[in-house]
PDB file of C-alpha atoms and ligand atoms in Angstrom:
ATOM      1  CA  MET Z   1      31.898   0.635 -25.224  1.00 70.00           C
ATOM      2  CA  LEU Z   2      31.174   2.042 -21.795  1.00 81.00           C
ATOM      3  CA  GLN Z   3      34.748   1.780 -20.565  1.00 84.00           C
ATOM      4  CA  HIS Z   4      36.007   3.895 -23.477  1.00 83.00           C
ATOM      5  CA  GLN Z   5      33.324   6.513 -22.935  1.00 84.00           C
ATOM      6  CA  ILE Z   6      34.372   6.949 -19.320  1.00 85.00           C
ATOM      7  CA  VAL Z   7      38.119   6.447 -18.972  1.00 86.00           C
ATOM      8  CA  GLY Z   8      40.077   9.514 -20.010  1.00 85.00           C
ATOM      9  CA  ASN Z   9      36.940  11.491 -20.944  1.00 89.00           C
ATOM     10  CA  PRO Z  10      37.274  14.833 -19.141  1.00 91.00           C
ATOM     11  CA  ALA Z  11      33.509  15.369 -19.328  1.00 91.00           C
ATOM     12  CA  VAL Z  12      32.869  12.331 -17.135  1.00 90.00           C
ATOM     13  CA  PRO Z  13      33.915  11.940 -13.500  1.00 92.00           C
ATOM     14  CA  GLN Z  14      36.677   9.346 -13.449  1.00 93.00           C
ATOM     15  CA  PRO Z  15      36.029   5.908 -11.956  1.00 94.00           C
ATOM     16  CA  ASN Z  16      36.916   5.123  -8.376  1.00 95.00           C
ATOM     17  CA  PRO Z  17      35.816   2.411  -5.957  1.00 94.00           C
ATOM     18  CA  ASN Z  18      32.988   4.626  -4.690  1.00 95.00           C
ATOM     19  CA  ALA Z  19      31.718   5.755  -8.087  1.00 96.00           C
ATOM     20  CA  LEU Z  20      28.651   4.212  -9.677  1.00 97.00           C
ATOM     21  CA  TYR Z  21      27.598   5.258 -13.166  1.00 97.00           C
ATOM     22  CA  PHE Z  22      23.856   5.136 -13.771  1.00 97.00           C
ATOM     23  CA  ILE Z  23      22.860   4.709 -17.404  1.00 96.00           C
ATOM     24  CA  TYR Z  24      19.227   5.650 -18.015  1.00 97.00           C
ATOM     25  CA  VAL Z  25      17.948   4.258 -21.290  1.00 97.00           C
ATOM     26  CA  GLN Z  26      15.406   6.090 -23.426  1.00 96.00           C
ATOM     27  CA  PRO Z  27      11.827   4.814 -23.751  1.00 96.00           C
ATOM     28  CA  GLY Z  28      11.331   2.121 -26.358  1.00 94.00           C
ATOM     29  CA  THR Z  29      14.848   0.731 -26.160  1.00 95.00           C
ATOM     30  CA  ARG Z  30      15.090  -2.904 -25.179  1.00 94.00           C
ATOM     31  CA  VAL Z  31      18.180  -3.787 -23.143  1.00 95.00           C
ATOM     32  CA  VAL Z  32      19.638  -7.277 -23.484  1.00 95.00           C
ATOM     33  CA  GLN Z  33      22.087  -8.603 -20.961  1.00 92.00           C
ATOM     34  CA  GLY Z  34      23.306 -12.161 -20.599  1.00 89.00           C
ATOM     35  CA  GLY Z  35      20.664 -13.427 -23.006  1.00 93.00           C
ATOM     36  CA  SER Z  36      17.721 -11.912 -21.165  1.00 94.00           C
ATOM     37  CA  ALA Z  37      15.892  -8.690 -21.842  1.00 95.00           C
ATOM     38  CA  SER Z  38      14.484  -5.702 -20.023  1.00 94.00           C
ATOM     39  CA  CYS Z  39      10.779  -5.919 -19.292  1.00 93.00           C
ATOM     40  CA  GLN Z  40      10.980  -9.715 -19.626  1.00 92.00           C
ATOM     41  CA  ALA Z  41      13.644 -10.789 -17.148  1.00 93.00           C
ATOM     42  CA  PHE Z  42      14.789  -7.584 -15.425  1.00 95.00           C
ATOM     43  CA  CYS Z  43      13.969  -3.927 -14.872  1.00 96.00           C
ATOM     44  CA  GLY Z  44      17.548  -2.861 -14.243  1.00 97.00           C
ATOM     45  CA  TYR Z  45      20.890  -4.354 -13.383  1.00 97.00           C
ATOM     46  CA  HIS Z  46      24.269  -3.411 -12.050  1.00 97.00           C
ATOM     47  CA  ASN Z  47      27.648  -4.769 -12.997  1.00 97.00           C
ATOM     48  CA  ASP Z  48      31.350  -3.996 -13.084  1.00 97.00           C
ATOM     49  CA  ILE Z  49      34.118  -3.779 -15.660  1.00 96.00           C
ATOM     50  CA  SER Z  50      37.194  -5.627 -14.419  1.00 96.00           C
ATOM     51  CA  GLY Z  51      36.355  -4.721 -10.826  1.00 96.00           C
ATOM     52  CA  GLN Z  52      37.324  -1.119 -11.612  1.00 95.00           C
ATOM     53  CA  ILE Z  53      34.276   0.570 -13.093  1.00 97.00           C
ATOM     54  CA  PHE Z  54      30.862   0.111 -11.534  1.00 97.00           C
ATOM     55  CA  TYR Z  55      27.638   0.867 -13.337  1.00 97.00           C
ATOM     56  CA  ALA Z  56      23.902   0.314 -13.345  1.00 98.00           C
ATOM     57  CA  VAL Z  57      21.711   0.135 -16.430  1.00 97.00           C
ATOM     58  CA  MET Z  58      18.174   1.373 -16.044  1.00 98.00           C
ATOM     59  CA  PRO Z  59      15.862   0.652 -18.985  1.00 97.00           C
ATOM     60  CA  TYR Z  60      12.865   2.959 -19.214  1.00 97.00           C
ATOM     61  CA  PRO Z  61      10.041   1.258 -17.305  1.00 96.00           C
ATOM     62  CA  GLY Z  62       7.666   1.062 -20.233  1.00 92.00           C
ATOM     63  CA  CYS Z  63       5.936  -2.153 -19.282  1.00 94.00           C
ATOM     64  CA  GLN Z  64       3.636  -3.316 -16.526  1.00 93.00           C
ATOM     65  CA  GLY Z  65       6.271  -5.752 -15.293  1.00 94.00           C
ATOM     66  CA  CYS Z  66       8.629  -2.872 -14.513  1.00 96.00           C
ATOM     67  CA  THR Z  67       6.195  -0.292 -13.209  1.00 94.00           C
ATOM     68  CA  GLY Z  68       4.538  -2.530 -10.651  1.00 89.00           C
ATOM     69  CA  GLY Z  69       1.490  -0.285 -10.885  1.00 93.00           C
ATOM     70  CA  MET Z  70       3.526   2.879 -10.258  1.00 95.00           C
ATOM     71  CA  ASP Z  71       4.074   5.761 -12.653  1.00 96.00           C
ATOM     72  CA  ALA Z  72       7.297   5.546 -14.670  1.00 96.00           C
ATOM     73  CA  PHE Z  73       9.224   8.077 -12.565  1.00 97.00           C
ATOM     74  CA  THR Z  74       8.299   6.384  -9.312  1.00 97.00           C
ATOM     75  CA  ALA Z  75       9.181   2.984 -10.765  1.00 97.00           C
ATOM     76  CA  LEU Z  76      12.573   4.403 -11.766  1.00 97.00           C
ATOM     77  CA  THR Z  77      13.337   5.839  -8.323  1.00 97.00           C
ATOM     78  CA  SER Z  78      12.380   2.485  -6.816  1.00 97.00           C
ATOM     79  CA  THR Z  79      14.460   0.352  -9.166  1.00 97.00           C
ATOM     80  CA  SER Z  80      17.344   2.841  -9.034  1.00 98.00           C
ATOM     81  CA  SER Z  81      17.479   2.559  -5.242  1.00 98.00           C
ATOM     82  CA  HIS Z  82      17.375  -1.228  -5.624  1.00 98.00           C
ATOM     83  CA  GLU Z  83      20.404  -1.227  -7.939  1.00 98.00           C
ATOM     84  CA  LEU Z  84      22.259   1.409  -5.923  1.00 98.00           C
ATOM     85  CA  CYS Z  85      22.034  -0.652  -2.741  1.00 98.00           C
ATOM     86  CA  GLU Z  86      23.051  -3.843  -4.521  1.00 98.00           C
ATOM     87  CA  ALA Z  87      25.984  -2.110  -6.211  1.00 98.00           C
ATOM     88  CA  ILE Z  88      27.205  -1.239  -2.703  1.00 98.00           C
ATOM     89  CA  THR Z  89      26.702  -4.638  -1.080  1.00 98.00           C
ATOM     90  CA  ASP Z  90      27.547  -6.793  -4.117  1.00 98.00           C
ATOM     91  CA  ALA Z  91      29.669  -4.498  -6.279  1.00 98.00           C
ATOM     92  CA  ILE Z  92      31.077  -7.359  -8.339  1.00 97.00           C
ATOM     93  CA  PRO Z  93      27.925  -9.402  -8.793  1.00 96.00           C
ATOM     94  CA  GLY Z  94      28.079 -12.677  -6.913  1.00 95.00           C
ATOM     95  CA  GLN Z  95      31.238 -11.826  -4.998  1.00 96.00           C
ATOM     96  CA  GLY Z  96      29.623  -9.683  -2.330  1.00 97.00           C
ATOM     97  CA  TRP Z  97      26.446 -10.230  -0.347  1.00 97.00           C
ATOM     98  CA  TYR Z  98      24.554 -12.782  -2.363  1.00 96.00           C
ATOM     99  CA  ASP Z  99      22.092 -15.367  -1.136  1.00 93.00           C
ATOM    100  CA  ASP Z 100      21.812 -18.425  -3.367  1.00 93.00           C
ATOM    101  CA  ALA Z 101      18.111 -18.784  -2.686  1.00 93.00           C
ATOM    102  CA  ASN Z 102      17.096 -15.126  -2.690  1.00 91.00           C
ATOM    103  CA  GLY Z 103      19.706 -13.181  -4.622  1.00 95.00           C
ATOM    104  CA  GLU Z 104      20.938  -9.747  -3.635  1.00 97.00           C
ATOM    105  CA  ILE Z 105      19.560  -7.507  -0.910  1.00 97.00           C
ATOM    106  CA  GLY Z 106      17.155  -5.758  -3.236  1.00 97.00           C
ATOM    107  CA  ASP Z 107      15.839  -8.904  -4.861  1.00 96.00           C
ATOM    108  CA  ILE Z 108      14.546 -10.198  -1.545  1.00 96.00           C
ATOM    109  CA  CYS Z 109      12.515  -7.046  -1.060  1.00 97.00           C
ATOM    110  CA  ALA Z 110      11.466  -6.352  -4.652  1.00 94.00           C
ATOM    111  CA  TRP Z 111       8.397  -4.125  -4.986  1.00 93.00           C
ATOM    112  CA  LYS Z 112       8.277  -3.283  -1.288  1.00 97.00           C
ATOM    113  CA  THR Z 113       8.676   0.474  -1.180  1.00 97.00           C
ATOM    114  CA  LYS Z 114       8.620   3.451   1.132  1.00 98.00           C
ATOM    115  CA  LYS Z 115       8.895   7.217   0.783  1.00 98.00           C
ATOM    116  CA  VAL Z 116      12.112   9.059   1.564  1.00 97.00           C
ATOM    117  CA  GLY Z 117      11.195  12.708   1.329  1.00 97.00           C
ATOM    118  CA  ALA Z 118       9.332  13.127  -1.943  1.00 96.00           C
ATOM    119  CA  TYR Z 119      10.774   9.994  -3.521  1.00 98.00           C
ATOM    120  CA  THR Z 120       9.761   6.362  -3.516  1.00 97.00           C
ATOM    121  CA  VAL Z 121      12.580   3.953  -2.796  1.00 98.00           C
ATOM    122  CA  GLN Z 122      12.638   0.226  -2.447  1.00 98.00           C
ATOM    123  CA  LEU Z 123      13.135  -1.523   0.876  1.00 98.00           C
ATOM    124  CA  GLU Z 124      16.346  -3.551   1.125  1.00 97.00           C
ATOM    125  CA  TRP Z 125      17.167  -6.626   3.133  1.00 97.00           C
ATOM    126  CA  SER Z 126      18.816  -6.101   6.530  1.00 96.00           C
ATOM    127  CA  ASN Z 127      20.614  -9.003   8.187  1.00 95.00           C
ATOM    128  CA  LYS Z 128      20.538  -7.105  11.480  1.00 97.00           C
ATOM    129  CA  ALA Z 129      16.805  -6.487  11.379  1.00 98.00           C
ATOM    130  CA  GLY Z 130      16.052  -9.825   9.738  1.00 96.00           C
ATOM    131  CA  LYS Z 131      13.636  -8.129   7.351  1.00 97.00           C
ATOM    132  CA  CYS Z 132      13.270  -5.601   4.582  1.00 98.00           C
ATOM    133  CA  ILE Z 133      13.793  -2.080   5.870  1.00 97.00           C
TER     134      ILE Z 133
HETATM  135 ZN1  LIG A   1      18.433  -6.917  -7.726  1.00 56.06          ZN
END
């Protein structure tokens, strides 16, 4: 279990409110969460353990639904930025910034991307700007 792999393991940075563990899953492995599966219902997700440990799970984007026409690496940088931003604004899913109609800040802007340096990231919703930025 993730909690046991992290807590007390000297090889892993210990959890704190500003730590987010990204778990990148090897190609060909289907991730199931809450009864739905990667490449069918999601391309990544973030969650918490008891409000103490924060993590994101990133299945390998081995399907058209999770590449959005991008190569796998670019799809991963895009979905990783999506989950990173949501883990900040809605660290305990549903208790932070969450819009009942549109979801979290990344969901509103899904598949809208831009380049930051050499990397493709996803746009995220801005209340101030009133759009995806
Ligand atoms: Zn999302």
